[in-house]
């Protein structure tokens, strides 16, 4: 574990503080790691090594001149999902329609990280506009799973998850509208946290489903995830849905005792359709939580069967409205074959968007159209309230919920691309946290016989991120899994 690329945030911080090495050397180590692994993995869409080197030496000299405080994230490289706006650095959403887009401003999460002295390493691949569960919907190329190159890393934050899992970056930012942080975290054997809706600013996160989207951390460990969440959480006047709630010390939560906490396991989640290997790993982890002094009991989330139908009305409806802005007028791609305003709109959008994005726009437009609105969108909005109530009922009895993050481990590239419904079904355990706005975390809890990671999902009441991190850390320490994918060297 001596290679710099395998270090934790704390290791990097301590080494910098002791002046054992400089931010420039940190940057070099990770750039080299990316160079030697990314031709196979394809986790990144944009890396500008010279810019990374420049900002590393600038940070180093600002620190030496005492203009920069050495916080926990200072000098730590972070991989940023490419639907998070970065000033001066191409931001594509993995879509041809934004293929050359260089934003004039930073997302709030990015400006906060810059202020901390974080090293922005590059922009990572995703399903186009974050629509998908495998990163195969990227308009550029798929990303591969570092545990098995024939398998998907999950999606839509597959690039950030694969990059972190493959130790190309100690930390990654993802976004989660229906599972896009937690599902790739589970597939890649790392920790991923979707914060409470409103906990982290959405300003500068390219909108997909505005009532569902949240930015959150991907990391090797719970503690590292806590550091990154600490760096991005908090009220932002630029996002009217951001919560005014003060941010507690997430890092301090990690390491606290979990004895006596009541954990509910939704019986509808441990049912048919769950792969036996996932069920076994999750059940074993629940047993370990009991050994740690937690009380584990069965609970019910009776509206689980409507989760996918509800999400796949609401998310596309919001997406269809949000994506209306890509019209070739203001920014992004414009078709060169335009005769008038109408053909400019239609050709720009036909050529610029990929098939899944078009499918969502059509689904959403249909669900919102006159005559169908009541039957689809309104109905889904009502069922969303029932799903929220299921959670609130459960949390009146237990402190948090635990279950599988995904019904199966990472699937093969191409396995679900011909059948969109199959792909949608892989989100069955993740979409409801977004519909309800509650925080949820995935951590590795074991492996299948074929040595693919399995994720355990922990869900808490609104703003209970600290509790999730505390329990996740206790379990992570207890399990002590080796989550470094083997064979990344030999695979070049
Ligand atoms: N897989 C889900 C979808 O395709 C969730 C995506 C996300 O969370 N961004 O919509």
Coordinates of C-alpha atoms and ligand atoms in Angstrom, one line a residue:
X1 CA 0.0 0.0 0.0
X2 CA 2.9 2.3 -0.6
X3 CA 1.9 3.6 -3.9
X4 CA 0.6 7.2 -3.6
X5 CA -2.5 6.3 -5.7
X6 CA -3.7 3.9 -3.1
X7 CA -3.6 6.4 -0.3
X8 CA -6.6 7.7 1.7
X9 CA -7.5 11.3 2.0
X10 CA -6.0 11.3 5.5
X11 CA -2.7 9.7 4.2
X12 CA -2.4 12.5 1.5
X13 CA -3.2 15.2 4.0
X14 CA -0.7 14.0 6.6
X15 CA 2.1 13.6 4.0
X16 CA 1.5 17.1 2.7
X17 CA 1.4 18.5 6.2
X18 CA 4.7 16.8 7.1
X19 CA 6.1 18.1 3.8
X20 CA 7.0 14.5 2.8
X21 CA 5.9 15.4 -0.7
X22 CA 4.3 18.2 -2.6
X23 CA 0.9 18.7 -4.3
X24 CA 2.8 18.5 -7.6
X25 CA 4.1 15.0 -6.7
X26 CA 0.5 14.0 -5.8
X27 CA -0.7 15.3 -9.1
X28 CA 2.0 13.4 -11.0
X29 CA 1.2 10.1 -9.2
X30 CA -2.4 10.2 -10.2
X31 CA -1.8 11.5 -13.8
X32 CA 0.6 8.6 -14.2
X33 CA -2.0 6.2 -12.8
X34 CA -4.6 7.5 -15.3
X35 CA -2.2 7.2 -18.1
X36 CA -1.4 3.6 -17.4
X37 CA -4.9 2.4 -16.8
X38 CA -7.4 4.6 -18.7
X39 CA -6.8 3.2 -22.2
X40 CA -8.5 0.1 -20.9
X41 CA -11.0 1.5 -18.4
X42 CA -12.0 4.7 -20.3
X43 CA -13.3 6.4 -17.2
X44 CA -12.4 9.9 -18.2
X45 CA -13.8 12.1 -21.0
X46 CA -11.4 15.0 -20.4
X47 CA -8.1 15.2 -18.6
X48 CA -5.8 18.1 -19.3
X49 CA -2.5 17.0 -17.7
X50 CA -0.8 20.4 -18.2
X51 CA -3.6 22.2 -16.6
X52 CA -3.6 19.8 -13.6
X53 CA 0.2 20.3 -13.3
X54 CA -0.2 24.1 -13.4
X55 CA -2.9 24.1 -10.8
X56 CA -0.9 21.7 -8.6
X57 CA 2.1 24.0 -8.6
X58 CA 0.0 27.0 -8.1
X59 CA -1.7 25.4 -5.0
X60 CA 1.7 24.4 -3.7
X61 CA 3.1 27.9 -3.9
X62 CA 0.0 29.4 -2.5
X63 CA 0.4 27.1 0.5
X64 CA 4.1 27.9 0.8
X65 CA 3.2 31.6 0.8
X66 CA 0.6 30.9 3.5
X67 CA -2.2 32.1 1.3
X68 CA -3.9 28.7 1.5
X69 CA -5.0 26.9 4.6
X70 CA -4.2 23.2 4.5
X71 CA -7.6 21.7 5.0
X72 CA -8.3 18.0 4.7
X73 CA -9.1 18.3 1.0
X74 CA -6.3 20.6 0.0
X75 CA -4.2 19.0 -2.7
X76 CA -6.4 16.0 -2.9
X77 CA -7.3 15.0 -6.5
X78 CA -11.0 14.7 -7.3
X79 CA -12.6 13.3 -10.5
X80 CA -15.7 15.2 -11.5
X81 CA -18.7 13.7 -13.4
X82 CA -19.0 15.5 -16.6
X83 CA -22.5 16.8 -15.9
X84 CA -21.1 19.1 -13.3
X85 CA -20.1 22.5 -14.7
X86 CA -16.4 23.5 -14.6
X87 CA -15.3 26.9 -15.7
X88 CA -12.9 26.7 -18.6
X89 CA -13.0 22.9 -18.7
X90 CA -15.1 21.1 -21.3
X91 CA -18.4 19.8 -19.8
X92 CA -20.2 17.5 -22.2
X93 CA -22.8 15.5 -20.2
X94 CA -21.4 12.7 -22.5
X95 CA -23.7 14.2 -25.2
X96 CA -22.8 15.3 -28.7
X97 CA -25.1 18.2 -28.2
X98 CA -22.6 19.7 -25.6
X99 CA -19.5 18.1 -27.2
X100 CA -17.6 21.4 -27.4
X101 CA -19.2 23.2 -24.5
X102 CA -16.7 25.1 -22.3
X103 CA -18.7 26.7 -19.5
X104 CA -18.1 30.3 -18.3
X105 CA -18.8 29.5 -14.7
X106 CA -18.4 26.8 -11.9
X107 CA -21.0 24.7 -10.2
X108 CA -21.3 25.6 -6.6
X109 CA -19.8 22.2 -5.6
X110 CA -16.8 22.9 -7.8
X111 CA -16.2 26.5 -6.5
X112 CA -16.4 25.1 -3.0
X113 CA -13.8 22.5 -3.8
X114 CA -11.6 25.0 -5.5
X115 CA -11.7 27.2 -2.5
X116 CA -10.6 24.2 -0.4
X117 CA -7.6 23.8 -2.7
X118 CA -8.8 20.5 -4.2
X119 CA -7.0 19.4 -7.4
X120 CA -9.6 18.9 -10.1
X121 CA -8.2 15.9 -12.0
X122 CA -10.6 15.7 -14.9
X123 CA -14.1 15.0 -16.1
X124 CA -15.6 11.5 -16.0
X125 CA -17.8 9.6 -18.3
X126 CA -21.5 9.0 -17.8
X127 CA -24.7 7.9 -19.5
X128 CA -25.7 10.8 -21.7
X129 CA -27.3 13.5 -19.5
X130 CA -27.1 10.9 -16.6
X131 CA -29.8 8.8 -18.2
X132 CA -28.9 5.1 -17.7
X133 CA -27.6 2.5 -15.4
X134 CA -24.5 1.3 -17.2
X135 CA -22.6 4.2 -18.8
X136 CA -23.2 2.5 -22.2
X137 CA -25.5 5.4 -23.1
X138 CA -22.5 7.7 -23.2
X139 CA -22.4 9.6 -26.5
X140 CA -18.6 8.9 -26.7
X141 CA -17.7 5.4 -25.4
X142 CA -18.6 3.0 -22.6
X143 CA -16.5 2.8 -19.4
X144 CA -15.5 -0.7 -18.1
X145 CA -15.7 -2.2 -14.7
X146 CA -12.2 -2.4 -13.1
X147 CA -13.2 -5.8 -11.5
X148 CA -14.0 -7.3 -14.9
X149 CA -13.4 -5.4 -18.1
X150 CA -16.3 -7.3 -19.8
X151 CA -18.8 -5.8 -17.4
X152 CA -20.3 -2.4 -16.9
X153 CA -19.3 -0.1 -14.1
X154 CA -22.9 0.8 -13.5
X155 CA -24.3 4.2 -14.2
X156 CA -24.8 6.9 -14.7
X157 CA -21.8 8.0 -12.7
X158 CA -19.9 5.0 -14.0
X159 CA -16.8 7.1 -15.0
X160 CA -16.3 8.5 -11.5
X161 CA -17.0 5.2 -9.8
X162 CA -14.6 3.3 -12.1
X163 CA -11.9 6.0 -11.7
X164 CA -12.2 5.8 -7.9
X165 CA -12.3 2.0 -7.8
X166 CA -9.3 1.8 -10.1
X167 CA -7.4 4.3 -7.9
X168 CA -7.1 6.8 -10.6
X169 CA -8.5 9.3 -8.1
X170 CA -9.0 9.0 -4.3
X171 CA -12.4 10.8 -4.6
X172 CA -15.0 11.3 -7.2
X173 CA -18.1 13.5 -7.6
X174 CA -21.3 11.9 -9.0
X175 CA -24.9 12.8 -9.3
X176 CA -27.9 10.7 -8.3
X177 CA -31.4 11.1 -9.8
X178 CA -32.5 7.5 -9.3
X179 CA -29.4 5.6 -8.1
X180 CA -26.6 7.0 -10.3
X181 CA -24.1 7.3 -7.4
X182 CA -25.1 4.2 -5.4
X183 CA -25.5 1.7 -8.2
X184 CA -22.1 2.3 -9.8
X185 CA -20.6 2.4 -6.2
X186 CA -22.1 -1.1 -5.6
X187 CA -20.9 -2.4 -9.0
X188 CA -17.3 -1.1 -8.5
X189 CA -16.8 -2.0 -4.8
X190 CA -16.6 1.5 -3.4
X191 CA -18.7 3.9 -1.1
X192 CA -21.2 6.2 -2.7
X193 CA -23.6 8.6 -1.0
X194 CA -26.7 10.3 -2.3
X195 CA -27.4 13.2 0.2
X196 CA -30.8 14.4 1.3
X197 CA -32.5 16.4 -1.4
X198 CA -31.4 20.0 -0.7
X199 CA -28.3 19.1 1.3
X200 CA -25.9 19.8 -1.6
X201 CA -26.4 22.7 -4.1
X202 CA -27.6 21.8 -7.5
X203 CA -26.4 25.0 -9.0
X204 CA -24.3 24.0 -12.0
X205 CA -25.3 20.4 -12.0
X206 CA -26.8 20.0 -15.4
X207 CA -30.5 19.4 -14.7
X208 CA -32.0 16.0 -15.4
X209 CA -34.9 15.5 -12.9
X210 CA -34.8 18.7 -10.9
X211 CA -36.9 17.4 -8.0
X212 CA -34.7 14.3 -7.7
X213 CA -31.1 15.3 -8.6
X214 CA -28.4 15.5 -6.0
X215 CA -24.6 15.6 -6.2
X216 CA -22.7 13.3 -3.8
X217 CA -19.3 11.7 -3.1
X218 CA -17.7 8.5 -4.3
X219 CA -14.8 7.2 -2.3
X220 CA -12.7 4.2 -1.2
X221 CA -14.0 4.4 2.3
X222 CA -16.8 5.9 4.4
X223 CA -14.4 8.3 6.0
X224 CA -13.2 9.7 2.7
X225 CA -16.8 10.1 1.6
X226 CA -17.4 12.0 4.7
X227 CA -14.6 14.4 4.0
X228 CA -15.9 15.1 0.5
X229 CA -19.5 15.5 1.7
X230 CA -18.3 18.0 4.3
X231 CA -16.6 20.0 1.5
X232 CA -19.7 20.3 -0.7
X233 CA -22.7 20.3 1.7
X234 CA -24.5 23.4 2.9
X235 CA -27.0 26.1 1.9
X236 CA -26.5 27.9 -1.4
X237 CA -28.5 31.0 -2.3
X238 CA -28.1 30.2 -6.0
X239 CA -30.2 27.0 -5.6
X240 CA -33.7 27.8 -4.3
X241 CA -34.2 24.2 -3.3
X242 CA -31.1 24.0 -1.2
X243 CA -31.8 23.6 2.5
X244 CA -30.9 26.2 5.1
X245 CA -30.1 23.5 7.6
X246 CA -26.7 23.8 9.2
X247 CA -24.1 21.2 8.2
X248 CA -23.0 19.0 11.1
X249 CA -19.6 17.4 11.4
X250 CA -19.9 14.3 9.1
X251 CA -16.3 13.3 9.7
X252 CA -16.8 13.3 13.5
X253 CA -19.7 10.9 13.1
X254 CA -17.4 8.3 11.6
X255 CA -16.1 6.1 14.4
X256 CA -19.0 6.7 16.8
X257 CA -20.7 3.7 18.4
X258 CA -23.7 2.0 16.7
X259 CA -24.9 -0.1 19.6
X260 CA -28.7 -0.1 20.1
X261 CA -29.5 1.4 16.7
X262 CA -32.6 -0.1 15.1
X263 CA -32.2 -1.2 11.5
X264 CA -35.2 -2.2 9.4
X265 CA -34.9 -4.5 6.4
X266 CA -37.7 -4.0 3.8
X267 CA -39.2 -7.4 3.3
X268 CA -40.2 -6.4 -0.3
X269 CA -36.5 -6.0 -1.1
X270 CA -35.3 -9.4 0.0
X271 CA -37.9 -11.0 -2.3
X272 CA -38.0 -12.7 -5.7
X273 CA -35.8 -11.1 -8.4
X274 CA -32.9 -10.6 -6.0
X275 CA -29.8 -12.6 -7.1
X276 CA -28.9 -15.3 -4.6
X277 CA -25.3 -14.1 -4.3
X278 CA -26.5 -10.6 -3.5
X279 CA -29.0 -11.8 -1.0
X280 CA -26.3 -13.9 0.8
X281 CA -23.8 -11.1 1.0
X282 CA -26.4 -8.7 2.3
X283 CA -27.8 -11.1 4.8
X284 CA -24.3 -11.8 6.1
X285 CA -23.6 -8.1 6.5
X286 CA -26.9 -7.7 8.4
X287 CA -25.7 -10.4 10.7
X288 CA -22.5 -8.5 11.3
X289 CA -24.5 -5.4 12.2
X290 CA -26.3 -7.4 14.8
X291 CA -23.0 -8.5 16.2
X292 CA -22.1 -4.8 16.5
X293 CA -25.1 -4.3 18.7
X294 CA -27.7 -3.1 16.2
X295 CA -31.2 -4.5 16.4
X296 CA -32.2 -5.8 13.0
X297 CA -35.9 -6.3 12.2
X298 CA -38.1 -6.7 9.2
X299 CA -40.2 -3.7 8.0
X300 CA -42.5 -3.2 5.0
X301 CA -42.5 -0.6 2.2
X302 CA -45.8 -1.6 0.7
X303 CA -45.6 0.6 -2.4
X304 CA -42.3 -0.8 -3.6
X305 CA -43.9 -2.5 -6.6
X306 CA -44.8 1.0 -8.0
X307 CA -41.3 2.4 -7.7
X308 CA -40.1 1.9 -11.2
X309 CA -43.3 3.0 -12.9
X310 CA -43.5 6.1 -10.8
X311 CA -39.9 7.1 -11.3
X312 CA -40.0 6.4 -15.0
X313 CA -42.9 8.9 -15.4
X314 CA -41.6 11.6 -13.1
X315 CA -37.9 11.6 -14.2
X316 CA -38.6 11.7 -17.9
X317 CA -41.3 14.3 -17.5
X318 CA -38.8 16.6 -15.7
X319 CA -36.1 15.7 -18.2
X320 CA -38.3 16.5 -21.2
X321 CA -38.8 20.1 -19.8
X322 CA -35.2 20.5 -18.8
X323 CA -33.8 19.4 -22.1
X324 CA -36.0 21.9 -24.1
X325 CA -33.1 24.3 -23.7
X326 CA -30.9 22.4 -26.1
X327 CA -32.2 24.0 -29.3
X328 CA -29.1 25.1 -31.1
X329 CA -29.8 28.7 -30.4
X330 CA -27.9 29.6 -27.3
X331 CA -25.1 27.2 -26.9
X332 CA -24.0 23.7 -27.7
X333 CA -24.3 21.9 -31.0
X334 CA -26.2 23.3 -34.0
X335 CA -26.9 21.2 -37.0
X336 CA -25.1 22.6 -40.1
X337 CA -28.0 21.5 -42.3
X338 CA -30.6 24.1 -41.3
X339 CA -33.0 25.8 -43.7
X340 CA -35.2 27.7 -41.3
X341 CA -35.9 27.9 -37.6
X342 CA -37.9 24.6 -37.6
X343 CA -35.3 22.5 -39.3
X344 CA -32.6 24.0 -37.0
X345 CA -34.5 22.8 -33.9
X346 CA -35.4 19.4 -35.2
X347 CA -32.1 18.6 -36.9
X348 CA -30.0 20.0 -34.0
X349 CA -31.9 17.8 -31.6
X350 CA -32.2 14.7 -33.8
X351 CA -28.4 14.8 -34.5
X352 CA -27.3 16.0 -31.1
X353 CA -29.2 13.6 -28.7
X354 CA -28.6 9.9 -28.5
X355 CA -31.4 7.3 -28.5
X356 CA -32.0 7.0 -24.7
X357 CA -32.3 10.7 -24.3
X358 CA -34.8 10.9 -27.2
X359 CA -36.8 8.0 -25.6
X360 CA -36.9 9.9 -22.3
X361 CA -38.0 13.1 -24.0
X362 CA -40.8 11.3 -25.8
X363 CA -41.9 9.4 -22.6
X364 CA -41.9 12.7 -20.6
X365 CA -43.6 14.7 -23.3
X366 CA -46.3 12.1 -23.6
X367 CA -46.8 11.8 -19.8
X368 CA -47.2 15.6 -19.5
X369 CA -49.4 16.2 -22.6
X370 CA -53.0 17.4 -22.4
X371 CA -55.3 14.5 -22.0
X372 CA -52.7 12.2 -20.5
X373 CA -51.4 14.5 -17.7
X374 CA -53.9 13.3 -15.1
X375 CA -53.5 9.6 -16.0
X376 CA -49.7 9.7 -15.9
X377 CA -47.9 12.6 -14.3
X378 CA -50.5 13.5 -11.7
X379 CA -51.0 9.9 -10.8
X380 CA -47.2 9.3 -10.5
X381 CA -46.9 12.4 -8.3
X382 CA -49.6 11.0 -6.0
X383 CA -47.9 7.6 -5.8
X384 CA -44.7 9.4 -5.0
X385 CA -46.4 10.7 -1.8
X386 CA -47.4 7.2 -0.9
X387 CA -43.7 6.1 -1.3
X388 CA -42.6 8.9 0.9
X389 CA -45.2 7.9 3.5
X390 CA -43.9 4.3 3.4
X391 CA -40.5 5.6 4.4
X392 CA -41.8 8.0 7.1
X393 CA -43.8 5.1 8.6
X394 CA -40.8 2.9 8.6
X395 CA -38.6 5.6 10.2
X396 CA -41.2 6.0 13.0
X397 CA -40.1 2.5 14.0
X398 CA -36.5 2.2 13.1
X399 CA -33.4 4.5 12.9
X400 CA -32.4 3.4 9.4
X401 CA -33.1 0.9 6.7
X402 CA -30.7 -1.6 5.1
X403 CA -31.0 -3.8 2.0
X404 CA -29.4 -4.5 -1.3
X405 CA -28.3 -1.6 -3.5
X406 CA -28.9 -3.5 -6.7
X407 CA -30.8 -6.8 -7.6
X408 CA -27.7 -8.2 -9.3
X409 CA -23.9 -7.6 -9.4
X410 CA -22.4 -5.8 -12.4
X411 CA -23.8 -7.1 -15.6
X412 CA -22.0 -7.7 -18.9
X413 CA -21.6 -4.9 -21.5
X414 CA -24.4 -5.2 -24.0
X415 CA -26.5 -7.5 -21.7
X416 CA -29.3 -5.0 -21.3
X417 CA -28.9 -2.5 -24.1
X418 CA -31.5 -4.1 -26.3
X419 CA -34.2 -3.9 -23.7
X420 CA -34.6 -0.6 -22.0
X421 CA -37.1 -2.0 -19.5
X422 CA -34.6 -4.6 -18.3
X423 CA -32.1 -1.7 -17.8
X424 CA -34.8 0.3 -15.8
X425 CA -35.5 -2.6 -13.6
X426 CA -31.9 -2.6 -12.3
X427 CA -32.9 0.6 -10.4
X428 CA -35.6 -0.9 -8.4
X429 CA -34.0 -0.4 -5.0
X430 CA -32.5 3.0 -5.6
X431 CA -35.1 5.2 -7.2
X432 CA -37.4 5.5 -4.1
X433 CA -34.8 7.3 -2.0
X434 CA -34.9 10.1 -4.7
X435 CA -38.7 10.1 -4.9
X436 CA -38.8 10.5 -1.1
X437 CA -35.8 12.9 -1.0
X438 CA -34.0 10.8 1.7
X439 CA -30.3 10.2 2.0
X440 CA -28.9 6.8 1.0
X441 CA -25.5 5.2 0.9
X442 CA -24.0 2.1 -0.7
X443 CA -21.0 0.4 0.7
X444 CA -19.2 -2.9 -0.3
X445 CA -20.4 -5.8 1.8
X446 CA -18.9 -8.8 0.1
X447 CA -18.2 -10.5 -3.2
X448 CA -19.9 -13.0 -5.5
X449 CA -18.2 -16.3 -6.3
X450 CA -16.8 -14.7 -9.4
X451 CA -15.3 -12.0 -7.2
X452 CA -17.6 -9.1 -8.2
X453 CA -18.4 -6.6 -5.4
X454 CA -21.8 -6.5 -3.8
X455 CA -23.3 -3.3 -2.3
X456 CA -25.3 -2.9 0.8
X457 CA -27.6 0.1 0.9
X458 CA -28.3 2.1 4.0
X459 CA -31.1 4.6 4.0
X460 CA -32.0 7.2 6.7
X461 CA -34.5 9.9 7.5
X462 CA -34.1 13.3 5.8
X463 CA -30.7 14.9 6.8
X464 CA -29.5 11.7 8.7
X465 CA -26.3 11.5 6.5
X466 CA -24.2 11.4 9.7
X467 CA -26.1 8.3 11.0
X468 CA -25.6 6.5 7.6
X469 CA -21.9 7.3 7.7
X470 CA -21.5 6.1 11.3
X471 CA -23.2 2.7 10.6
X472 CA -21.4 2.3 7.3
X473 CA -18.0 3.0 8.9
X474 CA -18.7 0.5 11.7
X475 CA -19.6 -2.2 9.2
X476 CA -16.7 -1.4 6.9
X477 CA -14.3 -1.7 9.8
X478 CA -15.9 -5.0 10.9
X479 CA -15.8 -6.5 7.4
X480 CA -12.3 -5.2 6.5
X481 CA -12.8 -6.2 2.8
X482 CA -10.0 -5.8 0.3
X483 CA -11.6 -3.5 -2.2
X484 CA -8.7 -2.9 -4.5
X485 CA -9.5 -4.5 -7.9
X486 CA -6.8 -7.0 -8.8
X487 CA -5.0 -7.1 -12.1
X488 CA -5.0 -3.5 -13.2
X489 CA -1.3 -3.7 -13.8
X490 CA -1.3 -6.8 -15.9
X491 CA -4.1 -5.6 -18.1
X492 CA -2.2 -3.0 -20.0
Ligands
LIG1 N1 -30.7 4.8 -13.9 C1 -31.6 5.8 -13.6 C2 -32.1 6.5 -14.9 O1 -31.7 6.0 -15.9 C3 -31.0 6.8 -12.7 C4 -30.1 7.7 -13.3 C5 -29.5 8.7 -12.4 O2 -29.6 8.6 -11.2 N2 -29.0 9.8 -12.9 O3 -32.8 7.4 -14.9

